[in-house]
Coordinates of C-alpha atoms in Angstrom, one line a residue:
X1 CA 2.2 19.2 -10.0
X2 CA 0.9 19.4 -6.5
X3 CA 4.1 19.0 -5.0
X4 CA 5.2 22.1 -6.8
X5 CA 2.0 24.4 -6.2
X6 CA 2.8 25.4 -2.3
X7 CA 5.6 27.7 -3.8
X8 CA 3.1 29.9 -5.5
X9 CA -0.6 29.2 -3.3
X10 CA -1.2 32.5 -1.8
X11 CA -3.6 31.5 1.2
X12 CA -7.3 33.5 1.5
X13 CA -7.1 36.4 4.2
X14 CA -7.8 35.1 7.4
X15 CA -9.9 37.0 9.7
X16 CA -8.6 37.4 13.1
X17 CA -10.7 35.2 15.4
X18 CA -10.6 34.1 19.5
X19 CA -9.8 30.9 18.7
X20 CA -7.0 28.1 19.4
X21 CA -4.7 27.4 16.4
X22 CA -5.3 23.5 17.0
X23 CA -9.0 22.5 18.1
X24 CA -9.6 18.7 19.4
X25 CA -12.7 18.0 18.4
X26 CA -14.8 14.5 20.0
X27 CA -16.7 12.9 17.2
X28 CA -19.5 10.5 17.8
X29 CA -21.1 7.2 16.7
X30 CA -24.4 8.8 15.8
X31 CA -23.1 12.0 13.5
X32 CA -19.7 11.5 11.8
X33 CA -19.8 14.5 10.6
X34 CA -20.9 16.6 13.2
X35 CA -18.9 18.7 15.2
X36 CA -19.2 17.1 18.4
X37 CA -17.7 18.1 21.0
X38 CA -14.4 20.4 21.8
X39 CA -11.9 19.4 24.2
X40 CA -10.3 22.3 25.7
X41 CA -7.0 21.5 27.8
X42 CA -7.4 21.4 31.6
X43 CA -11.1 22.0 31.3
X44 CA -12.9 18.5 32.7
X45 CA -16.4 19.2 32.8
X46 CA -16.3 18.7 28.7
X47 CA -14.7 15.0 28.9
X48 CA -18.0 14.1 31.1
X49 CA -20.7 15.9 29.1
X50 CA -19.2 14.7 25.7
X51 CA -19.1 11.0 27.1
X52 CA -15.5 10.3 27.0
X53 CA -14.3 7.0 27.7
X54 CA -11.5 6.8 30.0
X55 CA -10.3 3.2 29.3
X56 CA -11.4 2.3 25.9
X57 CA -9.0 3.1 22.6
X58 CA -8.3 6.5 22.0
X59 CA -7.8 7.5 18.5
X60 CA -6.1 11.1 17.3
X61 CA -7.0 11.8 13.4
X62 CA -5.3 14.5 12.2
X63 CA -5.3 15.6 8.6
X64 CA -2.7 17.3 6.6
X65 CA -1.9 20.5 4.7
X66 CA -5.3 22.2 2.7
X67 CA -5.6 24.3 -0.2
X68 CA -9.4 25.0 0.4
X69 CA -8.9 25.5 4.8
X70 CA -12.0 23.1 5.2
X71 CA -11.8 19.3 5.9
X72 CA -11.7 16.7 2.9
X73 CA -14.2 13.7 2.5
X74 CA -12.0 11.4 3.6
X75 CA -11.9 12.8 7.4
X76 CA -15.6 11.7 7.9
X77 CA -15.4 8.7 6.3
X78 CA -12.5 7.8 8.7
X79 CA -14.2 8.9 11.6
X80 CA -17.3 6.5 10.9
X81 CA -14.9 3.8 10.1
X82 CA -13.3 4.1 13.7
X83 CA -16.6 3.8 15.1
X84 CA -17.9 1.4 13.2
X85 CA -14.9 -1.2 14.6
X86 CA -14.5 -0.2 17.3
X87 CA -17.6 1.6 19.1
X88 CA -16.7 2.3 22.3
X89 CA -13.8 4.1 21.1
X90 CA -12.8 7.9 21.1
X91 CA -11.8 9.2 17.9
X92 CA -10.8 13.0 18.1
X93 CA -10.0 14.9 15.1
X94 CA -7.1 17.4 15.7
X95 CA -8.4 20.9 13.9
X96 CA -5.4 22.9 12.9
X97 CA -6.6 24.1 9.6
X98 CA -5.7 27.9 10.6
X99 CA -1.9 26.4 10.7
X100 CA -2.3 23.8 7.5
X101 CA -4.2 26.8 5.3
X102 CA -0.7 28.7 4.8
X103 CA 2.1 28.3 1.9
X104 CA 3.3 24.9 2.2
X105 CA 6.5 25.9 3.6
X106 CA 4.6 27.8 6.3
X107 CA 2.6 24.7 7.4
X108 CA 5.8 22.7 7.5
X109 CA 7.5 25.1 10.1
X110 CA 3.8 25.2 11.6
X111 CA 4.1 20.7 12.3
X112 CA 5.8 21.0 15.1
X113 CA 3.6 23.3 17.5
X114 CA 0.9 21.3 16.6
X115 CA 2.4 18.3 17.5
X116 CA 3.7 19.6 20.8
X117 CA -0.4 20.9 21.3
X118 CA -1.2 17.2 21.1
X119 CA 1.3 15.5 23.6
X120 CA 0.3 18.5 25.9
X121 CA -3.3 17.1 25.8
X122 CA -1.8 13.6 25.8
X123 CA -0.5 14.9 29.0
X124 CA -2.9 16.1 30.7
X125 CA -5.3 13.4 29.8
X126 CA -2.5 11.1 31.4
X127 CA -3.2 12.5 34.9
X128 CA -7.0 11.2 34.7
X129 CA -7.5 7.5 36.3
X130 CA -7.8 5.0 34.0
X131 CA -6.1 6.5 31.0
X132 CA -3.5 4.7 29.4
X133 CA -0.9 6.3 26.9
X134 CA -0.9 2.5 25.4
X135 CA -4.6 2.9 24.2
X136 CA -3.9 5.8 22.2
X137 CA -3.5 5.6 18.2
X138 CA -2.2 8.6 16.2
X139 CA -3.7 8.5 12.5
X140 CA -1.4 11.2 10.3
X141 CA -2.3 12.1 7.1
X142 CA 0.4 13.6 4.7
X143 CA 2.1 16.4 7.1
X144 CA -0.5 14.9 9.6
X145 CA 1.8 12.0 9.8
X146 CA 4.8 14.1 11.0
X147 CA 3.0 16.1 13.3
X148 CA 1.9 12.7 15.0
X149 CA 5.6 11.9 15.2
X150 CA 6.2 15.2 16.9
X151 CA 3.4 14.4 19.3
X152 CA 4.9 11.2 20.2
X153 CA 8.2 12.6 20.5
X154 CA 7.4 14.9 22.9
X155 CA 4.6 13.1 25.2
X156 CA 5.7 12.2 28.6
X157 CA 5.4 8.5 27.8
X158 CA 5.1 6.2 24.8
X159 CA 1.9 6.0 22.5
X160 CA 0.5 2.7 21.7
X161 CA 1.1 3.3 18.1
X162 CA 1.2 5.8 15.1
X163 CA -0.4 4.8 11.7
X164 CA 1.4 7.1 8.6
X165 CA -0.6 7.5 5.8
X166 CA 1.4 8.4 3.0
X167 CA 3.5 10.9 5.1
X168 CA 4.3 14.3 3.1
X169 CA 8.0 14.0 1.4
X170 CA 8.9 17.9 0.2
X171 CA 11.0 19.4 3.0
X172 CA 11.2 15.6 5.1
X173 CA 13.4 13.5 2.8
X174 CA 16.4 12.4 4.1
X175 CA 15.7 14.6 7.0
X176 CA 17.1 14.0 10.9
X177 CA 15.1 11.6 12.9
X178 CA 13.6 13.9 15.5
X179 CA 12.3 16.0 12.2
X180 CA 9.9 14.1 11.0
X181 CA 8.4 10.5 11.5
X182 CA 10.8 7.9 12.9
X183 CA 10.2 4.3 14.6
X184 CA 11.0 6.0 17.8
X185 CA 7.9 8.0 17.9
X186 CA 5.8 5.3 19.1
X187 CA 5.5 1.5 20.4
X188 CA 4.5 0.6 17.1
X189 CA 4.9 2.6 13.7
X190 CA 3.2 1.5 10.5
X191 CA 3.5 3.5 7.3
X192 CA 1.8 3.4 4.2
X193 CA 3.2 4.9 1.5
X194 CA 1.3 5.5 -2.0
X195 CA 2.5 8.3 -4.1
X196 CA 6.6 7.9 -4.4
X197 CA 7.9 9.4 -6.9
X198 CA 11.7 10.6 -7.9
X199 CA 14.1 14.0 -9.5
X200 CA 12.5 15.6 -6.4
X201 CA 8.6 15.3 -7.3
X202 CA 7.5 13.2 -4.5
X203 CA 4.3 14.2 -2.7
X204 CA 4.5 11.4 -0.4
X205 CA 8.0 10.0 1.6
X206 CA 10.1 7.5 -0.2
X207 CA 12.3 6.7 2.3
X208 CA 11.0 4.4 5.1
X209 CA 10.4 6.0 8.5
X210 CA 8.8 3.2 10.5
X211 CA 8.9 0.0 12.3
X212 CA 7.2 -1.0 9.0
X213 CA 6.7 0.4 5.9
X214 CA 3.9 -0.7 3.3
X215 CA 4.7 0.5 -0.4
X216 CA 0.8 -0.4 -2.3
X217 CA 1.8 -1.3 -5.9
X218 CA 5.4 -0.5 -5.4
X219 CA 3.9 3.0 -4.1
X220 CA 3.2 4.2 -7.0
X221 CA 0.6 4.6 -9.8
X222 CA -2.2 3.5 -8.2
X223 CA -5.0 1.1 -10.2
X224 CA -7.9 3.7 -10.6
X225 CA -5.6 6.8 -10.3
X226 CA -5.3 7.4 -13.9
X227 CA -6.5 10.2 -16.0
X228 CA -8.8 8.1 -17.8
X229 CA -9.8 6.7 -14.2
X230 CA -10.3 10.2 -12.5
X231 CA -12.2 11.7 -15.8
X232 CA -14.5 8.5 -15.7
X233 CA -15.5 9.2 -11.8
X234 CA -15.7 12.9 -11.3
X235 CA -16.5 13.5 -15.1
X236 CA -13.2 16.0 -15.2
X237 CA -9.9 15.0 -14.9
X238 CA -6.7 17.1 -14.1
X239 CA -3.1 16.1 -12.9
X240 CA -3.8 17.5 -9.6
X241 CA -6.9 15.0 -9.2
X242 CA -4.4 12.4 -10.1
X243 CA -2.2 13.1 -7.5
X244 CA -4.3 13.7 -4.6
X245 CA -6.5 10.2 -6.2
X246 CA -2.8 8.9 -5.3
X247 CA -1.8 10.4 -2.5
X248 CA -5.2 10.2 -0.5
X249 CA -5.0 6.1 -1.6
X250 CA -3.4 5.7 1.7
X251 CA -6.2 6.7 3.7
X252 CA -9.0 4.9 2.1
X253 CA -6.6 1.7 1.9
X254 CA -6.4 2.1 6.2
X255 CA -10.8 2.5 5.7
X256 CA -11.3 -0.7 3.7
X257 CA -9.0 -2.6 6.0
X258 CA -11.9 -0.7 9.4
X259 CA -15.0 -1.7 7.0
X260 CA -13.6 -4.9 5.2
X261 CA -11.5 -6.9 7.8
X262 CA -13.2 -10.0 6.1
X263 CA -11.1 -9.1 3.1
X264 CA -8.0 -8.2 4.5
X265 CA -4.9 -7.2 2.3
X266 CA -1.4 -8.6 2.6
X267 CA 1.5 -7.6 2.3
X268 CA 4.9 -9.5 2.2
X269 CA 8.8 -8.1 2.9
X270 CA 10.7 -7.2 0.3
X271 CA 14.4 -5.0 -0.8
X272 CA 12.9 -3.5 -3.1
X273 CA 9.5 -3.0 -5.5
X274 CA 11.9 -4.7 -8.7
X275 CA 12.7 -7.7 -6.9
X276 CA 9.0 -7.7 -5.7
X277 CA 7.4 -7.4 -9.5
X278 CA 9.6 -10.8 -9.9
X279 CA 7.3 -12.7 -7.5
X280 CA 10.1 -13.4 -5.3
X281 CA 9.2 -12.0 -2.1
X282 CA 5.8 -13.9 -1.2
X283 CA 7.2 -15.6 1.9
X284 CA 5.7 -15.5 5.5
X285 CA 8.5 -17.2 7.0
X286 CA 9.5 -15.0 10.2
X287 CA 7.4 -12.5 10.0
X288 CA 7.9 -11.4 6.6
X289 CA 4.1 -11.3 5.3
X290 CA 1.5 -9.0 7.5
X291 CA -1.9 -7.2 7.0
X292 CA -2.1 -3.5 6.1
X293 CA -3.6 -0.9 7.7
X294 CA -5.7 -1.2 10.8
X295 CA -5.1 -4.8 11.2
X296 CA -1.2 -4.9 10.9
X297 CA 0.3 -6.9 13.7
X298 CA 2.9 -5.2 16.3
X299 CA 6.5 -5.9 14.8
X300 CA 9.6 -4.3 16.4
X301 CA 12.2 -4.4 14.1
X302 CA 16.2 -3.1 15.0
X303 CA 15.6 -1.3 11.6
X304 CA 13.3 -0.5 9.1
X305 CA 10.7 -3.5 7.5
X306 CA 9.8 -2.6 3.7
X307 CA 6.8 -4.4 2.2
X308 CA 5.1 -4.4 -0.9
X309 CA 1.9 -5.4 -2.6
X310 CA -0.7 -5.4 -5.2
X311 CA -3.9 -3.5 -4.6
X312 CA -7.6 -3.7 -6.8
X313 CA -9.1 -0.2 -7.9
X314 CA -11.4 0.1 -5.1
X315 CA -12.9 -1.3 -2.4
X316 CA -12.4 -3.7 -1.2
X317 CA -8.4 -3.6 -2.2
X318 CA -7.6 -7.0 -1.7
X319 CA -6.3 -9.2 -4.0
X320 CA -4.6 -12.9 -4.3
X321 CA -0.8 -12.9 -5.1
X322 CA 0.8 -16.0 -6.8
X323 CA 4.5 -16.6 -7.5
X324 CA 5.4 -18.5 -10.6
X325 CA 8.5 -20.4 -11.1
X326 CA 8.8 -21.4 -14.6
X327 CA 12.1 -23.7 -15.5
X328 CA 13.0 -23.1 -19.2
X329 CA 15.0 -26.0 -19.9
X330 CA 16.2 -25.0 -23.4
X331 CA 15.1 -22.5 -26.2
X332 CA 16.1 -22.2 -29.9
X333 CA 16.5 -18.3 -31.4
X334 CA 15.6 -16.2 -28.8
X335 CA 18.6 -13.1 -29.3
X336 CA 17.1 -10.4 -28.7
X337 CA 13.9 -11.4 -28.1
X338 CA 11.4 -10.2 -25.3
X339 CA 8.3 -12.7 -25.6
X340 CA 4.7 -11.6 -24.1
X341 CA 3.3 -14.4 -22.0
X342 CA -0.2 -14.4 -20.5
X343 CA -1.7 -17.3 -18.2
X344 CA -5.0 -18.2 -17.3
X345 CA -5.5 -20.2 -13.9
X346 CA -7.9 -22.3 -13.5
X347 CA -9.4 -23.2 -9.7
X348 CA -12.0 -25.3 -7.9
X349 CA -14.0 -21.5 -7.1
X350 CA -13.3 -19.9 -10.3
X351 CA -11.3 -19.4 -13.1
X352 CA -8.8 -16.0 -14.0
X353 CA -9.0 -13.7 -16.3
X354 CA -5.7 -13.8 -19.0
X355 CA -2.8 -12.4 -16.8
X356 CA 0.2 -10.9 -18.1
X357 CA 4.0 -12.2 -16.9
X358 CA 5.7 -9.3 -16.6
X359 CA 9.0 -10.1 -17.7
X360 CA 11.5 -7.9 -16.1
X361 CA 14.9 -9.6 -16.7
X362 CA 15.9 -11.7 -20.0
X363 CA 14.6 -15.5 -19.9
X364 CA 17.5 -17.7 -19.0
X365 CA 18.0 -21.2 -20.3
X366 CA 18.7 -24.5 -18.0
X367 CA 17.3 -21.9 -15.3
X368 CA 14.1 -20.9 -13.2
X369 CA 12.5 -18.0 -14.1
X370 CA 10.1 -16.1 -11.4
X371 CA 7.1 -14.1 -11.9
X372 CA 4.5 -12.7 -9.9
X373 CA 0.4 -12.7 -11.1
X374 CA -2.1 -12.0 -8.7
X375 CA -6.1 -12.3 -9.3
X376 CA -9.4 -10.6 -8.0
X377 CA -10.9 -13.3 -6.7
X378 CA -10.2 -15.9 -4.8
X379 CA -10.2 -19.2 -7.5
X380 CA -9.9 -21.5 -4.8
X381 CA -7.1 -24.5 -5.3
X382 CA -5.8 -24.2 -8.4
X383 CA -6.4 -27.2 -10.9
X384 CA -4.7 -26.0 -13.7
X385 CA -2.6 -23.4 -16.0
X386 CA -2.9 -22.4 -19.4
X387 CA 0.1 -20.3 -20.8
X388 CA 0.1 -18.7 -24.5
X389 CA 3.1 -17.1 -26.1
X390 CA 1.0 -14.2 -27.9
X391 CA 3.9 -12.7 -29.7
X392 CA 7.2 -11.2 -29.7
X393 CA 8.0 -7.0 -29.1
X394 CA 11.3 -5.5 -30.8
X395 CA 13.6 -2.8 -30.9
X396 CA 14.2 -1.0 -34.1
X397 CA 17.7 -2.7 -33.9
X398 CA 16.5 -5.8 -33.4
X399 CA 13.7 -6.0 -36.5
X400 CA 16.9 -4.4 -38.5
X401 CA 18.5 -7.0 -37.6
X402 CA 15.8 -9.4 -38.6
X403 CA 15.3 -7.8 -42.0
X404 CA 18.8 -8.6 -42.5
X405 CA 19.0 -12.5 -41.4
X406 CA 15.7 -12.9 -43.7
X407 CA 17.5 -11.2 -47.2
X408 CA 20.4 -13.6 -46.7
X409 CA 18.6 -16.4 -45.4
X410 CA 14.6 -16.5 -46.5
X411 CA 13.7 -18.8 -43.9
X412 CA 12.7 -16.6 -40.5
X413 CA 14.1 -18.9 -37.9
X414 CA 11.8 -20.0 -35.3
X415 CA 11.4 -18.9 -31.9
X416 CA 10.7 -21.8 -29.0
X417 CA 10.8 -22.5 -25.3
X418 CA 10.5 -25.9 -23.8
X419 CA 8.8 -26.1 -20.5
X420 CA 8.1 -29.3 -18.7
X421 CA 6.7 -27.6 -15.7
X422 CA 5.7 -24.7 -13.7
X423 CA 6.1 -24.6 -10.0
X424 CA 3.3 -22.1 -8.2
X425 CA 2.8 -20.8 -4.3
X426 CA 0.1 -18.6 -3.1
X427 CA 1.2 -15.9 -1.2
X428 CA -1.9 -15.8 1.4
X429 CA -2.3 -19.0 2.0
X430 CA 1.4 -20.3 1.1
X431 CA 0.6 -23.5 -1.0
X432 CA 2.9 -24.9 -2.4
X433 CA 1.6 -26.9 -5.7
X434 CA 3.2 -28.4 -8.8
X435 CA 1.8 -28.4 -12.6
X436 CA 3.6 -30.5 -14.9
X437 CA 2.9 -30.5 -19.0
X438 CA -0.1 -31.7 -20.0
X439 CA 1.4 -33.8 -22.7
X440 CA 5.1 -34.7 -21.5
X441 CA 6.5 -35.3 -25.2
X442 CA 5.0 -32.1 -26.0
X443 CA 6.8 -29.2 -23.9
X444 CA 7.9 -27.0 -26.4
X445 CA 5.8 -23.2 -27.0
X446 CA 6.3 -20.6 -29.9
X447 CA 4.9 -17.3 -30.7
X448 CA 0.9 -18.3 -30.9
X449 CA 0.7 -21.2 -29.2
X450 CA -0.3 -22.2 -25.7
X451 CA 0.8 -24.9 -23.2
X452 CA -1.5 -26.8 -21.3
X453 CA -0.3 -27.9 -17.1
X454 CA -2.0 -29.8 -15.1
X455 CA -1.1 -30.4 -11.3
X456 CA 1.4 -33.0 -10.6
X457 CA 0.8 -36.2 -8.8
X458 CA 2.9 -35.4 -6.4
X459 CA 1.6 -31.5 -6.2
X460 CA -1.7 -33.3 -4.3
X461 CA 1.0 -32.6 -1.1
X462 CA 0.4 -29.4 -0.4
X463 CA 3.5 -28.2 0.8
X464 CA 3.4 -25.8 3.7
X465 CA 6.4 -23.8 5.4
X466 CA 6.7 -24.3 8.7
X467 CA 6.0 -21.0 10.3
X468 CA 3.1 -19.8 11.1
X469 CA 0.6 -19.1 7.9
X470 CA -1.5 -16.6 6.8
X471 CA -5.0 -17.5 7.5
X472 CA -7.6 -16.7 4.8
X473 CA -10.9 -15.7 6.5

């Protein structure tokens, strides 16, 4: 694994140069990927030949630890995203790969020099006319992420805001405040976080370490990120293109929300990623739904806001989040049972594929049961729902069981739910809509069959909450 490699990666010899240890470097519009021009601390003459714009956003990119000492894909990409959104922006990339291109634990120790390099420019930058700490936005990438917390801890001032993107977790964990990332750091934190893992094999931070944190698909296993995925791409697959596939999600999630803000992605508050997976957490009341990445909204929060969502495999990310509420009012032999459900939804733009209901606790009888589905594509307002029983899954014990009943009784008894209607809300537009049976003396569903709903007379009244909506574009 990745996060294991740093204890044996024995750096290349590196020649001894005249150079700074951390480089800020002023990209342009016209050549992403060109170096641009070097900002050298208490030097001016630079700030007016490269073109540097006092009072328009300042943005700081800085990447994270390297295995290869030279700057990933995803830096330039970044960089023509900034500019593409915002044009009369600065966007500086902070060059420390002499400090990053070490053993991991080196680079760790190495985080917080280069942070304190950064508020020194952040400094003296602040003792120009015109420049405002409050325009400045700190984009962290892995242990980039901390050493923008480090910057904003020591600046003489606050910074506008600090974006994490799937801040490193080996040697931060459950670490003091003022050692890595915190809400304190900044006017505004927002953290993504998209390779969580647990037993001590996280790349990325589990814990949450900013005003809010965003977990994409419970912030872990990523949809394209597989083996399969990666082999399909690249044409070679490894476990360590898996991870960094996983890890780096972060930073092309923050790009599609620059390129795509059309399409933007939402995500709403939850506990936790279990309680999330049950659809119940798709509620915008009091600020508890917001966009990811570049277009989240300012939200200062006593303590940490968690937030979860479901992501497509590429760009553009964004997909439609529905929560299901299915009362079961009775069912006949369903001990140890676990049925598979799909549903197809059917709206006035298009229709779903078949989605799986993940079931992650046991039906209840004479109760409601919550799920949570999401689509591709936006179907529009939803006319109708089809829901098929394909099957049922056992344990060993379970068909043992089974075996038994049927050698004293040859008659398999039948499994059946009765549902008279299914209750639906749309997390990005929060709709509110009701489909009952389509034939109400016919509400009963076994292994192989379907059910038919239709909306409800009285699920024409679409029923909003009362706080402020999310808006689809």
């Amino acid at each position: 694994m990745l996060a294991l490699k740093y204890e044996i990666y024995k750096p290349k010899a590196v020649q001894a140069e005249v150079k700074p240890s951390v480089r800020f470097n002023l990209r342009t519009s016209k050549d992403p990927e060109h170096e641009g021009c070097y900002l050298s601390l208490g030097h001016s003459q630079p700030l007016e030949d490269c073109g540097f714009n006092m009072t328009a956003k300042t943005f700081f990119i800085i990447h994270g630890w390297t295995m290869s000492g030279i700057f990933e894909n995803w830096l330039h990409k970044l960089v023509s995203a900034l500019h593409t959104r915002e044009r009369d922006a600065n966007v500086v990339v902070v060059n420390w790969l002499p400090l990053a291109h070490q053993l991991y634990t080196d680079a760790v120790n190495n985080t917080r020099a280069v942070g304190r390099s950064i508020a020194r420019m952040l400094d003296w930058l602040q003792e120009k006319d015109e420049f405002s700490l409050g325009n400045v936005h700190l984009i962290g990438y892995s242990l980039g992420a901390h050493v923008a917390g480090y910057a904003g801890n020591f600046v003489k001032g606050t910074v506008g805001r600090i974006t994490g993107l799937d801040p490193a977790g080996p040697m931060f964990e459950g670490a003091d405040i003022h050692k890595r990332l915190s809400p304190d750091d900044a006017d505004f934190v927002d953290v993504l976080h998209t390779y969580t893992r647990s037993f001590g094999l996280s790349i990325g931070i589990q814990m949450p370490v900013g005003h809010i944190d965003i977990y994409p698909n419970g912030g872990d296993f990523q949809p394209g990120c597989g083996l399969n995925d990666v082999l399909g791409t690249i044409g070679y697959g490894t476990i360590t293109e898996v991870v960094k596939c996983e890890h780096e999600r972060a930073v092309h999630l923050f790009v599609d929300s620059l390129v795509n803000q059309d399409k933007p992605s939402f995500a709403f508050q939850c506990t936790d990623s279990n309680r999330f997976k049950k659809g119940i957490c798709l509620s915008c009341r009091k600020n508890r739904c917001n966009s990811i990445g570049y277009n989240a909204k300012k939200m200062r929060n006593k303590r940490n806001s968690k937030m979860y969502l479901k992501t497509r495999a590429g760009m553009p990310f964004r997909v439609y989040h529905y929560q299901m509420k299915i009362h079961v009012f009775s069912y006949k032999n369903m001990r140890d049972i676990e049925p598979t459900f799909y549903v197809t939804l059917y709206g006035t733009n298009a229709d779903s594929q078949t989605l799986p209901l993940e079931i992650v606790e046991q039906i209840e009888q004479n109760a409601t049961n919550t799920f949570l589905v999401y689509t591709e594509e936006d179907l529009g307002d939803l006319l109708k729902i089809q829901l098929t029983w394909e099957g049922t899954s056992q344990s060993w014990y379970s068909l043992w069981k089974e075996l038994r009943s049927y050698l004293s009784q040859p008659r398999n008894p039948r499994q059946e739910l009765h549902i008279r209607r299914i209750r639906v809300k749309s997390g990005e537009t929060q709709r509110k809509l009701t489909f009952c049976a389509e034939d109400p003396e016919n509400t009963s569903i076994s292994p192989g069959r379907e059910l038919w709903f239709h909306k409800c007379r009285d699920g024409w009244r679409m029923k909003n909450e009362t706080s402020p909506t999310v808006k689809l574009p």
